[in-house]
Amino acid sequence: MAPPRFETDFLPHHGQAIEVAPGVQRLTATNDGPLTFHGTNSYIVGGTSVAVIDPGPEIESHYLALRKALRGREVSHIFVSHTHKDHAPLAARLASETGATVVAEGPHRAARDLYVGEVNPLAESSDQDFRPDIQAADGEVFEGDGWALRVVHTPGHTANHAVFALEKEAILFSADHVMAWATSIVAPPDGAMSDYMASLDKLLDRDDRIYLPGHGGPVADPPQFVRALKTHRKMREAAVLDRLRKGDRYIADMVKVIYRDTDSRLHRAAGLSLLAHLEDLLRRDLVETEGPPSITGVFTLKT
Ligand SMILES: [Zn+2]
């Protein structure tokens, strides 16, 4: 099985709501960046009464473009895939101005308990104030005017990550779990590699025809792409084990080799991704470290 072929051809049409499927519009925010690609995709689902998926980051022009796209339509629900600041913050404002019900898996939380003295390096990236009106159960279905969305819990990128399926149309709003342009960031303590891999398997049991992600364009062949993502992570895990075998002890040294072709602005995220692999390997008793696993810790193969 080959690693994924990423699709980076994407026209964001910032400021304009673009129809991407019958009854589905995409509006991309202007928060371009190395982790966000051309910006966060907000989606509008329905006709005269709609659901909004991921209202997006606190950017005034994006909020105004969203309100313009929603003019003359009732917003009954707001779905939030996870609590990162590029997806969740506008939910509260949009809900207070439209009366919509906010649906999500839950407030922000880490994937595991923090160790004594551990400072969460990711605290700044999440909307800690976010509180949904409804904490949706896995598999729960919400209906509106001409649409029905099923909530599917997909922890991994964050502990509270969920995707939303428009099942009649076989469309899955895959948010940051599966994206066509790049792999998703899995960084402890908010993210967990073992959860992420299980959430990929969960999608393979479904038969969605197309994914509409939180950043970039659609995933056209979901089963093949998801299997390729799994291959990619297994190859990365093999690379970590190989570096340990060759004598690397520190994540910083592994990043230099494993991510030598990657934009250096992403090396911090890359280090956290390797920590996610190492935490998974520790859990499976293949690796050891002294004390709690950390980005600056010493890791060795278990003999
Ligand atoms: Zn995210």
Short mmCIF file of C-alpha atoms and ligand atoms in Angstrom, two decimals:
data_model
loop_
_atom_site.label_atom_id
_atom_site.label_comp_id
_atom_site.label_asym_id
_atom_site.label_seq_id
_atom_site.Cartn_x
_atom_site.Cartn_y
_atom_site.Cartn_z
CA MET A 1 0.00 0.00 0.00
CA ALA A 2 1.44 3.35 -1.09
CA PRO A 3 1.57 6.46 1.09
CA PRO A 4 -1.07 9.13 0.37
CA ARG A 5 -0.89 11.42 -2.63
CA PHE A 6 -1.71 14.85 -1.27
CA GLU A 7 -3.75 17.31 -3.31
CA THR A 8 -2.58 20.89 -2.90
CA ASP A 9 -4.48 22.38 -5.85
CA PHE A 10 -7.15 24.45 -4.13
CA LEU A 11 -8.83 27.78 -4.85
CA PRO A 12 -10.10 29.17 -1.53
CA HIS A 13 -12.38 31.92 -3.01
CA HIS A 14 -11.94 33.82 0.28
CA GLY A 15 -15.02 35.81 1.22
CA GLN A 16 -17.39 33.92 -1.11
CA ALA A 17 -19.69 31.03 -0.27
CA ILE A 18 -19.08 28.42 -3.00
CA GLU A 19 -21.50 25.58 -3.70
CA VAL A 20 -19.48 22.36 -3.35
CA ALA A 21 -22.41 19.89 -3.46
CA PRO A 22 -26.19 20.32 -3.82
CA GLY A 23 -27.30 22.13 -0.66
CA VAL A 24 -23.74 22.49 0.66
CA GLN A 25 -21.70 25.71 0.53
CA ARG A 26 -18.13 26.28 1.63
CA LEU A 27 -16.78 29.58 2.90
CA THR A 28 -13.03 29.67 3.57
CA ALA A 29 -11.60 32.01 6.22
CA THR A 30 -8.45 34.07 5.60
CA ASN A 31 -6.32 32.40 8.28
CA ASP A 32 -3.82 30.95 5.79
CA GLY A 33 -0.70 29.36 7.30
CA PRO A 34 1.59 26.34 7.41
CA LEU A 35 -0.88 24.46 9.66
CA THR A 36 -4.11 25.84 8.18
CA PHE A 37 -3.28 25.78 4.43
CA HIS A 38 -5.52 28.41 2.72
CA GLY A 39 -7.64 28.86 5.86
CA THR A 40 -10.45 27.12 7.71
CA ASN A 41 -13.47 25.90 5.73
CA SER A 42 -16.86 26.75 7.22
CA TYR A 43 -19.74 24.83 5.65
CA ILE A 44 -23.40 25.76 5.28
CA VAL A 45 -25.80 22.82 4.87
CA GLY A 46 -29.47 23.17 3.88
CA GLY A 47 -31.80 25.61 2.13
CA THR A 48 -33.93 28.22 3.86
CA SER A 49 -33.04 26.78 7.26
CA VAL A 50 -29.46 25.65 7.62
CA ALA A 51 -26.76 24.13 9.78
CA VAL A 52 -23.32 25.75 9.92
CA ILE A 53 -20.33 23.46 10.43
CA ASP A 54 -17.24 25.06 12.03
CA PRO A 55 -18.01 28.81 12.00
CA GLY A 56 -14.26 29.37 12.21
CA PRO A 57 -11.69 31.69 13.77
CA GLU A 58 -12.23 35.10 15.31
CA ILE A 59 -11.74 37.09 12.08
CA GLU A 60 -14.23 39.92 11.53
CA SER A 61 -14.21 39.71 7.72
CA HIS A 62 -14.94 35.98 7.90
CA TYR A 63 -17.82 36.53 10.30
CA LEU A 64 -19.28 39.23 8.03
CA ALA A 65 -18.91 36.99 4.95
CA LEU A 66 -20.63 34.18 6.87
CA ARG A 67 -23.52 36.46 7.89
CA LYS A 68 -23.83 37.64 4.28
CA ALA A 69 -23.97 34.05 3.00
CA LEU A 70 -26.64 33.30 5.63
CA ARG A 71 -28.79 36.35 4.87
CA GLY A 72 -32.48 35.48 4.61
CA ARG A 73 -31.90 32.00 6.03
CA GLU A 74 -32.55 30.65 9.49
CA VAL A 75 -29.62 28.97 11.28
CA SER A 76 -31.03 26.13 13.38
CA HIS A 77 -27.79 24.35 14.35
CA ILE A 78 -24.07 25.03 14.59
CA PHE A 79 -21.82 21.96 14.58
CA VAL A 80 -18.26 22.28 15.86
CA SER A 81 -15.77 19.54 14.97
CA HIS A 82 -13.26 20.36 17.72
CA THR A 83 -12.10 23.19 19.92
CA HIS A 84 -9.05 24.48 18.05
CA LYS A 85 -9.09 28.26 17.67
CA ASP A 86 -9.33 28.07 13.90
CA HIS A 87 -12.68 26.17 14.08
CA ALA A 88 -14.68 26.95 17.22
CA PRO A 89 -14.50 30.60 18.39
CA LEU A 90 -17.17 32.14 16.12
CA ALA A 91 -19.74 29.54 17.26
CA ALA A 92 -20.68 31.52 20.40
CA ARG A 93 -21.22 34.79 18.53
CA LEU A 94 -23.13 33.17 15.66
CA ALA A 95 -25.31 31.29 18.15
CA SER A 96 -26.08 34.40 20.20
CA GLU A 97 -27.04 36.36 17.08
CA THR A 98 -29.11 33.60 15.41
CA GLY A 99 -30.44 31.56 18.34
CA ALA A 100 -28.95 28.39 16.84
CA THR A 101 -28.18 25.33 18.97
CA VAL A 102 -24.46 24.54 19.24
CA VAL A 103 -23.66 20.83 18.89
CA ALA A 104 -20.23 19.28 19.58
CA GLU A 105 -18.66 16.30 21.29
CA GLY A 106 -17.75 18.45 24.29
CA PRO A 107 -15.55 21.22 25.71
CA HIS A 108 -11.81 21.16 25.23
CA ARG A 109 -9.83 18.54 27.16
CA ALA A 110 -6.51 16.74 26.81
CA ALA A 111 -6.40 13.12 25.58
CA ARG A 112 -4.63 12.04 28.77
CA ASP A 113 -4.00 13.39 32.25
CA LEU A 114 -1.16 15.88 32.50
CA TYR A 115 1.90 14.68 34.40
CA VAL A 116 2.93 16.46 37.57
CA GLY A 117 4.63 19.68 36.49
CA GLU A 118 3.77 19.22 32.82
CA VAL A 119 2.82 22.45 31.07
CA ASN A 120 0.49 21.88 28.13
CA PRO A 121 2.37 23.41 25.17
CA LEU A 122 -0.87 23.48 23.17
CA ALA A 123 -3.05 25.41 25.64
CA GLU A 124 -2.93 28.52 23.45
CA SER A 125 -4.21 26.74 20.36
CA SER A 126 -7.59 25.83 21.78
CA ASP A 127 -10.77 27.70 22.66
CA GLN A 128 -10.94 26.83 26.36
CA ASP A 129 -14.19 28.79 26.82
CA PHE A 130 -16.16 26.79 24.25
CA ARG A 131 -19.29 25.10 25.69
CA PRO A 132 -21.76 23.39 23.33
CA ASP A 133 -25.51 23.49 24.08
CA ILE A 134 -25.65 19.78 23.27
CA GLN A 135 -22.83 17.29 23.85
CA ALA A 136 -23.60 14.84 21.06
CA ALA A 137 -23.22 11.12 21.59
CA ASP A 138 -21.36 9.03 19.04
CA GLY A 139 -23.81 8.18 16.25
CA GLU A 140 -26.42 10.75 17.30
CA VAL A 141 -28.39 12.23 14.39
CA PHE A 142 -29.62 15.82 14.18
CA GLU A 143 -32.22 16.89 11.65
CA GLY A 144 -33.17 20.19 10.12
CA ASP A 145 -35.01 21.47 7.13
CA GLY A 146 -34.05 18.99 4.38
CA TRP A 147 -30.86 17.71 6.04
CA ALA A 148 -29.81 15.14 8.61
CA LEU A 149 -26.31 15.00 10.07
CA ARG A 150 -24.88 12.13 12.06
CA VAL A 151 -22.16 12.92 14.61
CA VAL A 152 -19.25 10.45 14.50
CA HIS A 153 -16.67 10.73 17.28
CA THR A 154 -13.15 10.66 15.85
CA PRO A 155 -10.66 11.41 18.66
CA GLY A 156 -6.98 11.66 17.75
CA HIS A 157 -6.27 15.17 16.42
CA THR A 158 -7.95 16.30 19.63
CA ALA A 159 -9.77 14.23 22.26
CA ASN A 160 -13.09 15.90 21.40
CA HIS A 161 -12.82 15.70 17.61
CA ALA A 162 -15.99 14.68 15.74
CA VAL A 163 -16.94 14.49 12.06
CA PHE A 164 -20.42 14.95 10.60
CA ALA A 165 -22.06 12.73 8.01
CA LEU A 166 -24.73 13.83 5.57
CA GLU A 167 -25.63 10.20 4.99
CA LYS A 168 -28.29 10.48 2.29
CA GLU A 169 -25.73 12.25 0.11
CA ALA A 170 -22.83 10.08 1.38
CA ILE A 171 -20.85 13.23 2.25
CA LEU A 172 -18.66 13.32 5.36
CA PHE A 173 -17.45 16.62 6.82
CA SER A 174 -14.10 15.25 7.96
CA ALA A 175 -12.73 18.45 9.60
CA ASP A 176 -9.08 18.00 10.69
CA HIS A 177 -9.23 14.21 11.00
CA VAL A 178 -8.77 13.53 7.28
CA MET A 179 -7.68 16.25 4.86
CA ALA A 180 -6.60 15.94 1.22
CA TRP A 181 -3.74 18.48 1.39
CA ALA A 182 -1.73 17.12 4.36
CA THR A 183 -1.75 14.72 7.29
CA SER A 184 -3.44 15.92 10.43
CA ILE A 185 -1.38 17.02 13.44
CA VAL A 186 -1.50 14.53 16.30
CA ALA A 187 0.23 16.18 19.26
CA PRO A 188 0.13 15.16 22.94
CA PRO A 189 -1.33 15.84 25.39
CA ASP A 190 -4.37 17.10 23.43
CA GLY A 191 -4.02 14.48 20.69
CA ALA A 192 -3.24 10.77 20.85
CA MET A 193 -1.86 8.52 18.10
CA SER A 194 -3.64 5.35 19.25
CA ASP A 195 -7.00 7.21 19.20
CA TYR A 196 -6.22 8.68 15.78
CA MET A 197 -5.43 5.29 14.24
CA ALA A 198 -8.63 3.80 15.71
CA SER A 199 -10.60 6.76 14.31
CA LEU A 200 -9.16 6.07 10.83
CA ASP A 201 -10.36 2.46 11.13
CA LYS A 202 -13.76 3.74 12.19
CA LEU A 203 -14.09 5.67 8.92
CA LEU A 204 -13.11 2.59 6.90
CA ASP A 205 -16.26 0.91 8.23
CA ARG A 206 -18.40 3.62 6.64
CA ASP A 207 -19.26 4.13 2.99
CA ASP A 208 -19.05 7.86 2.46
CA ARG A 209 -18.50 8.81 -1.16
CA ILE A 210 -16.62 12.06 -0.55
CA TYR A 211 -15.05 13.95 2.38
CA LEU A 212 -15.24 17.71 2.75
CA PRO A 213 -12.40 18.61 5.16
CA GLY A 214 -11.77 21.56 7.47
CA HIS A 215 -8.91 22.82 5.31
CA GLY A 216 -8.38 22.49 1.54
CA GLY A 217 -10.34 20.60 -1.08
CA PRO A 218 -12.33 17.36 -1.05
CA VAL A 219 -11.06 13.83 -0.55
CA ALA A 220 -12.38 12.09 -3.65
CA ASP A 221 -11.59 8.45 -2.87
CA PRO A 222 -12.02 8.13 0.91
CA PRO A 223 -11.26 4.40 1.49
CA GLN A 224 -8.07 4.44 -0.57
CA PHE A 225 -6.93 7.73 0.98
CA VAL A 226 -7.63 6.63 4.56
CA ARG A 227 -5.76 3.37 4.04
CA ALA A 228 -2.85 5.40 2.62
CA LEU A 229 -2.89 7.64 5.72
CA LYS A 230 -2.60 4.54 7.90
CA THR A 231 0.36 3.39 5.81
CA HIS A 232 1.95 6.82 6.23
CA ARG A 233 1.73 6.61 10.05
CA LYS A 234 3.03 3.05 10.09
CA MET A 235 6.00 4.17 7.97
CA ARG A 236 6.62 7.07 10.35
CA GLU A 237 6.49 4.69 13.31
CA ALA A 238 8.99 2.43 11.53
CA ALA A 239 11.23 5.48 10.99
CA VAL A 240 11.11 6.29 14.73
CA LEU A 241 12.06 2.70 15.61
CA ASP A 242 14.86 2.85 13.01
CA ARG A 243 16.29 6.07 14.52
CA LEU A 244 16.20 4.52 18.01
CA ARG A 245 17.99 1.46 16.63
CA LYS A 246 20.63 3.75 15.08
CA GLY A 247 21.25 5.37 18.47
CA ASP A 248 19.09 8.50 18.51
CA ARG A 249 17.79 9.20 22.00
CA TYR A 250 16.18 12.61 21.64
CA ILE A 251 13.18 13.72 19.60
CA ALA A 252 15.12 16.78 18.34
CA ASP A 253 17.68 14.47 16.66
CA MET A 254 14.98 12.30 15.11
CA VAL A 255 13.16 15.34 13.68
CA LYS A 256 16.34 16.46 11.87
CA VAL A 257 16.49 13.18 9.97
CA ILE A 258 12.85 12.14 9.62
CA TYR A 259 11.62 15.63 8.68
CA ARG A 260 14.69 16.83 6.76
CA ASP A 261 12.53 17.74 3.72
CA THR A 262 9.84 19.51 5.76
CA ASP A 263 9.38 23.29 6.14
CA SER A 264 11.30 24.17 9.34
CA ARG A 265 8.28 26.17 10.59
CA LEU A 266 6.63 22.77 11.06
CA HIS A 267 9.45 21.21 13.08
CA ARG A 268 7.84 21.98 16.44
CA ALA A 269 4.65 20.23 15.32
CA ALA A 270 6.79 17.43 13.86
CA GLY A 271 8.48 16.93 17.25
CA LEU A 272 5.11 16.65 18.95
CA SER A 273 3.98 14.17 16.29
CA LEU A 274 7.03 11.99 17.06
CA LEU A 275 6.19 12.28 20.76
CA ALA A 276 2.69 11.00 19.88
CA HIS A 277 4.28 7.96 18.17
CA LEU A 278 6.62 7.43 21.15
CA GLU A 279 3.73 7.60 23.63
CA ASP A 280 1.94 4.97 21.54
CA LEU A 281 5.11 2.80 21.45
CA LEU A 282 5.49 3.19 25.24
CA ARG A 283 1.89 2.11 25.70
CA ARG A 284 2.62 -0.96 23.58
CA ASP A 285 5.75 -1.61 25.66
CA LEU A 286 8.17 -1.36 22.70
CA VAL A 287 10.04 1.71 23.96
CA GLU A 288 11.10 3.06 27.33
CA THR A 289 11.85 6.45 28.83
CA GLU A 290 12.72 7.81 32.23
CA GLY A 291 9.74 9.29 34.04
CA PRO A 292 6.78 10.62 32.07
CA PRO A 293 7.27 10.92 28.29
CA SER A 294 8.24 14.44 27.23
CA ILE A 295 9.45 16.33 24.16
CA THR A 296 12.93 16.65 25.75
CA GLY A 297 12.99 13.14 27.23
CA VAL A 298 15.45 10.30 26.57
CA PHE A 299 13.92 7.38 24.68
CA THR A 300 15.37 3.92 24.10
CA LEU A 301 14.18 0.69 22.53
CA LYS A 302 12.98 -1.85 25.01
CA THR A 303 15.30 -4.83 24.96
ZN ZN B 1 -7.49 21.40 14.54
#
